[in-house]
Amino acid sequence: MTFSQRLVGQFRHPRGALGRLAGFIMANRPYNRLRNRWTLGLLDLRPADQVLEIGFGPGYAVAEAARRVPQGKVIGIDHSATMLAQAGARNAEAIRRGRVALFQGDARDLSALAAPVDKIYSANVVQFWPDPAAVFAALRAALKPGGTIATTYQPRQRGASAADSDRMAASLQTVLEHCGFEDIRVESLHLEPPVICVLARRPAEG
Ligand SMILES: C[S@@+](CC[C@H](N)C(=O)[O-])C[C@H]1O[C@@H](n2cnc3c(N)ncnc32)[C@H](O)[C@@H]1O
């Protein structure tokens, strides 16, 4: 396996020195940063929102989100110990002040949450879930009634095209509907290939 193939494999579950390099790339690559800021912009964050990020990687979006909810809190879950360390260092001050809390765990295990949240987001994580319906069912239960979820994806494989982005958007719409979300809509960011974000709401009653 080439170095570049080994590095690409790290984005699913960063580990050790190569994982730290993957985290450095994610925190610094302009497309990556833009994708995360764009996702947060779509979430219509309010100052006191409680926000959950799934798969926070190096914690760039956690820091951005914390700035946008000055009276709220950002909670993050990622299964990588390497990313927990990197995101923890990046957000150390906010963690000390109780404005950010980061946990190592799987997207389906939300036992770290003390209470349901107002908003949930993820960026380029959904493609790694073997059973997206099970994850979205868990995330729906972690949202307050009326709360919003944003799921962002940009295909990264060699030769990826708009058709790959569209396929993921269609499949996310189907699974979100199946899991009982409403007001499902797709937004696009015109990069090459396009970034899609599928937003949905937990019904106000139910
Ligand atoms: C491609 S990186 C994206 C990181 C970050 N969202 C960003 O945009 O910079 C995917 C991240 O999701 C995490 N991840 C993947 N599958 C996960 C799962 N089932 N549960 C928790 N974290 C997961 C990985 O450890 C990694 O940090």
Short mmCIF file of C-alpha atoms and ligand atoms in Angstrom, two decimals:
data_model
loop_
_atom_site.label_atom_id
_atom_site.label_comp_id
_atom_site.label_asym_id
_atom_site.label_seq_id
_atom_site.Cartn_x
_atom_site.Cartn_y
_atom_site.Cartn_z
CA MET A 1 0.00 0.00 0.00
CA THR A 2 1.37 3.45 -0.91
CA PHE A 3 1.84 6.24 1.62
CA SER A 4 -1.00 8.17 0.04
CA GLN A 5 -3.39 5.18 0.28
CA ARG A 6 -2.46 4.72 3.95
CA LEU A 7 -3.08 8.42 4.60
CA VAL A 8 -6.50 8.37 2.87
CA GLY A 9 -7.46 5.38 5.03
CA GLN A 10 -6.87 7.54 8.13
CA PHE A 11 -9.84 9.81 7.53
CA ARG A 12 -12.26 7.09 8.68
CA HIS A 13 -10.51 6.55 12.01
CA PRO A 14 -7.34 8.60 12.55
CA ARG A 15 -4.72 6.79 14.62
CA GLY A 16 -1.12 7.57 15.65
CA ALA A 17 1.29 9.73 13.66
CA LEU A 18 -0.50 9.32 10.31
CA GLY A 19 -3.80 10.08 12.01
CA ARG A 20 -2.32 13.28 13.45
CA LEU A 21 -1.20 14.24 9.94
CA ALA A 22 -4.75 13.58 8.63
CA GLY A 23 -6.06 15.83 11.42
CA PHE A 24 -3.60 18.57 10.49
CA ILE A 25 -4.76 18.38 6.86
CA MET A 26 -8.45 18.52 7.86
CA ALA A 27 -7.88 21.52 10.13
CA ASN A 28 -5.93 23.47 7.50
CA ARG A 29 -7.22 22.58 4.04
CA PRO A 30 -9.29 25.56 2.81
CA TYR A 31 -12.09 23.36 1.32
CA ASN A 32 -12.42 21.52 4.58
CA ARG A 33 -12.65 24.69 6.64
CA LEU A 34 -15.13 26.22 4.21
CA ARG A 35 -17.33 23.09 4.28
CA ASN A 36 -17.50 23.26 8.04
CA ARG A 37 -18.21 27.01 8.26
CA TRP A 38 -20.87 26.69 5.54
CA THR A 39 -22.58 23.88 7.50
CA LEU A 40 -22.65 25.99 10.67
CA GLY A 41 -24.09 28.91 8.70
CA LEU A 42 -26.97 26.73 7.50
CA LEU A 43 -27.83 25.68 11.06
CA ASP A 44 -29.14 29.11 12.06
CA LEU A 45 -27.40 28.89 15.44
CA ARG A 46 -28.85 30.93 18.32
CA PRO A 47 -26.60 32.34 21.10
CA ALA A 48 -27.84 29.92 23.75
CA ASP A 49 -28.08 26.79 21.58
CA GLN A 50 -26.84 23.42 22.83
CA VAL A 51 -25.06 21.89 19.83
CA LEU A 52 -23.76 18.38 19.10
CA GLU A 53 -21.12 17.55 16.48
CA ILE A 54 -20.62 13.95 15.37
CA GLY A 55 -17.11 13.13 14.10
CA PHE A 56 -15.39 16.38 15.07
CA GLY A 57 -11.95 15.33 13.76
CA PRO A 58 -9.36 18.00 14.65
CA GLY A 59 -12.07 20.19 16.26
CA TYR A 60 -12.00 23.13 13.83
CA ALA A 61 -15.82 23.30 13.59
CA VAL A 62 -16.19 22.80 17.34
CA ALA A 63 -14.18 26.01 17.89
CA GLU A 64 -16.23 27.86 15.25
CA ALA A 65 -19.53 26.63 16.69
CA ALA A 66 -18.52 27.63 20.23
CA ARG A 67 -17.87 31.18 19.01
CA ARG A 68 -21.37 31.27 17.49
CA VAL A 69 -23.19 30.11 20.67
CA PRO A 70 -21.63 32.39 23.33
CA GLN A 71 -24.25 31.46 25.95
CA GLY A 72 -24.64 27.87 24.80
CA LYS A 73 -22.47 24.77 24.67
CA VAL A 74 -20.90 22.51 22.06
CA ILE A 75 -20.63 18.78 22.69
CA GLY A 76 -18.62 16.55 20.36
CA ILE A 77 -18.35 12.79 19.85
CA ASP A 78 -15.67 11.08 17.76
CA HIS A 79 -14.47 7.48 17.95
CA SER A 80 -10.80 8.44 17.44
CA ALA A 81 -8.58 8.92 20.51
CA THR A 82 -6.09 10.73 18.26
CA MET A 83 -8.75 13.24 17.19
CA LEU A 84 -9.98 13.63 20.77
CA ALA A 85 -6.45 14.70 21.76
CA GLN A 86 -6.08 17.09 18.80
CA ALA A 87 -9.54 18.65 19.17
CA GLY A 88 -9.06 18.82 22.93
CA ALA A 89 -5.85 20.82 22.51
CA ARG A 90 -7.47 23.12 19.94
CA ASN A 91 -10.42 23.83 22.27
CA ALA A 92 -8.63 23.63 25.63
CA GLU A 93 -9.71 27.05 26.89
CA ALA A 94 -13.39 26.54 25.96
CA ILE A 95 -13.33 23.09 27.60
CA ARG A 96 -11.90 24.63 30.79
CA ARG A 97 -14.69 27.19 30.81
CA GLY A 98 -17.34 24.49 30.33
CA ARG A 99 -18.37 25.81 26.90
CA VAL A 100 -17.17 22.70 25.06
CA ALA A 101 -17.21 19.03 26.06
CA LEU A 102 -15.60 16.37 23.87
CA PHE A 103 -16.00 12.59 24.18
CA GLN A 104 -14.55 9.53 22.51
CA GLY A 105 -17.32 7.23 21.29
CA ASP A 106 -19.36 5.91 18.42
CA ALA A 107 -22.01 8.03 16.72
CA ARG A 108 -24.69 5.61 17.91
CA ASP A 109 -23.72 5.86 21.57
CA LEU A 110 -24.95 9.20 22.84
CA SER A 111 -24.89 8.29 26.52
CA ALA A 112 -22.43 11.18 27.11
CA LEU A 113 -25.29 13.64 26.50
CA ALA A 114 -26.91 14.92 29.68
CA ALA A 115 -29.96 16.29 27.85
CA PRO A 116 -31.34 16.67 24.31
CA VAL A 117 -29.76 19.39 22.15
CA ASP A 118 -31.07 22.09 19.81
CA LYS A 119 -28.84 21.36 16.81
CA ILE A 120 -26.77 18.44 15.52
CA TYR A 121 -24.30 18.51 12.64
CA SER A 122 -21.64 16.41 10.95
CA ALA A 123 -19.30 17.06 8.01
CA ASN A 124 -17.93 14.19 5.92
CA VAL A 125 -18.69 11.52 8.47
CA VAL A 126 -21.95 9.93 7.23
CA GLN A 127 -20.16 7.97 4.49
CA PHE A 128 -18.44 5.91 7.20
CA TRP A 129 -21.64 4.69 8.92
CA PRO A 130 -22.46 1.09 7.99
CA ASP A 131 -26.04 1.53 9.20
CA PRO A 132 -27.06 5.20 8.73
CA ALA A 133 -30.68 4.54 9.77
CA ALA A 134 -29.53 3.31 13.19
CA VAL A 135 -27.36 6.42 13.66
CA PHE A 136 -30.09 8.83 12.55
CA ALA A 137 -32.60 7.14 14.87
CA ALA A 138 -30.19 7.73 17.78
CA LEU A 139 -29.59 11.33 16.69
CA ARG A 140 -33.32 12.00 16.41
CA ALA A 141 -33.74 10.86 20.02
CA ALA A 142 -30.88 13.23 21.04
CA LEU A 143 -32.60 16.27 19.48
CA LYS A 144 -35.15 18.42 21.28
CA PRO A 145 -38.56 18.39 19.55
CA GLY A 146 -38.30 21.00 16.78
CA GLY A 147 -34.50 20.69 16.73
CA THR A 148 -32.47 20.69 13.51
CA ILE A 149 -29.92 18.26 12.08
CA ALA A 150 -27.46 19.11 9.27
CA THR A 151 -25.53 16.37 7.47
CA THR A 152 -22.82 17.58 5.09
CA TYR A 153 -20.96 15.52 2.51
CA GLN A 154 -18.44 16.15 -0.24
CA PRO A 155 -17.19 13.08 -2.09
CA ARG A 156 -13.41 12.84 -1.82
CA GLN A 157 -12.53 9.77 -3.91
CA ARG A 158 -10.49 10.23 -7.08
CA GLY A 159 -12.76 11.13 -10.02
CA ALA A 160 -15.70 12.09 -7.78
CA SER A 161 -18.40 14.12 -9.51
CA ALA A 162 -21.68 15.94 -8.92
CA ALA A 163 -23.46 12.62 -9.50
CA ASP A 164 -21.82 11.24 -6.32
CA SER A 165 -22.96 14.28 -4.32
CA ASP A 166 -26.51 13.92 -5.71
CA ARG A 167 -26.62 10.20 -4.90
CA MET A 168 -25.71 10.86 -1.27
CA ALA A 169 -28.26 13.70 -1.03
CA ALA A 170 -31.02 11.40 -2.32
CA SER A 171 -30.06 8.58 0.00
CA LEU A 172 -29.92 10.93 3.02
CA GLN A 173 -33.37 12.31 2.22
CA THR A 174 -34.78 8.77 2.14
CA VAL A 175 -33.18 7.70 5.41
CA LEU A 176 -34.14 10.91 7.24
CA GLU A 177 -37.75 10.53 6.12
CA HIS A 178 -37.69 6.87 7.22
CA CYS A 179 -36.41 7.99 10.66
CA GLY A 180 -39.31 10.42 11.13
CA PHE A 181 -37.65 13.77 10.38
CA GLU A 182 -39.60 16.53 8.60
CA ASP A 183 -38.89 19.74 6.63
CA ILE A 184 -36.11 17.89 4.80
CA ARG A 185 -34.18 20.07 2.35
CA VAL A 186 -30.94 19.93 0.40
CA GLU A 187 -28.45 22.79 0.10
CA SER A 188 -25.43 22.80 -2.22
CA LEU A 189 -22.11 24.58 -2.16
CA HIS A 190 -20.66 24.85 -5.63
CA LEU A 191 -17.18 23.47 -5.15
CA GLU A 192 -15.63 20.80 -7.35
CA PRO A 193 -17.21 18.32 -6.69
CA PRO A 194 -20.24 19.98 -5.05
CA VAL A 195 -20.79 19.83 -1.29
CA ILE A 196 -24.31 18.90 -0.21
CA CYS A 197 -25.95 19.45 3.15
CA VAL A 198 -29.24 17.77 3.99
CA LEU A 199 -31.12 19.59 6.75
CA ALA A 200 -34.11 18.20 8.61
CA ARG A 201 -36.12 18.83 11.74
CA ARG A 202 -37.40 16.59 14.49
CA PRO A 203 -41.18 17.21 14.58
CA ALA A 204 -42.23 19.64 17.32
CA GLU A 205 -44.48 16.94 18.69
CA GLY A 206 -43.09 13.44 18.66
C1 LIG B 1 -13.19 12.75 7.36
S1 LIG B 1 -13.09 13.09 9.08
C2 LIG B 1 -14.03 14.63 9.19
C3 LIG B 1 -13.69 15.41 10.43
C4 LIG B 1 -14.41 16.75 10.58
N1 LIG B 1 -15.85 16.58 10.59
C5 LIG B 1 -14.01 17.69 9.48
O1 LIG B 1 -14.83 17.97 8.60
O2 LIG B 1 -12.88 18.17 9.52
C6 LIG B 1 -14.23 11.92 9.78
C7 LIG B 1 -14.22 11.93 11.30
O3 LIG B 1 -15.34 11.17 11.76
C8 LIG B 1 -14.93 10.26 12.76
N2 LIG B 1 -15.84 9.10 12.68
C9 LIG B 1 -16.03 8.27 11.63
N3 LIG B 1 -16.97 7.35 11.91
C10 LIG B 1 -17.39 7.60 13.18
C11 LIG B 1 -18.35 7.00 14.03
N4 LIG B 1 -19.06 5.93 13.64
N5 LIG B 1 -18.54 7.50 15.26
C12 LIG B 1 -17.80 8.58 15.68
N6 LIG B 1 -16.88 9.20 14.91
C13 LIG B 1 -16.68 8.72 13.67
C14 LIG B 1 -13.47 9.95 12.44
O4 LIG B 1 -12.75 9.52 13.57
C15 LIG B 1 -12.97 11.29 11.90
O5 LIG B 1 -12.48 12.12 12.93
#
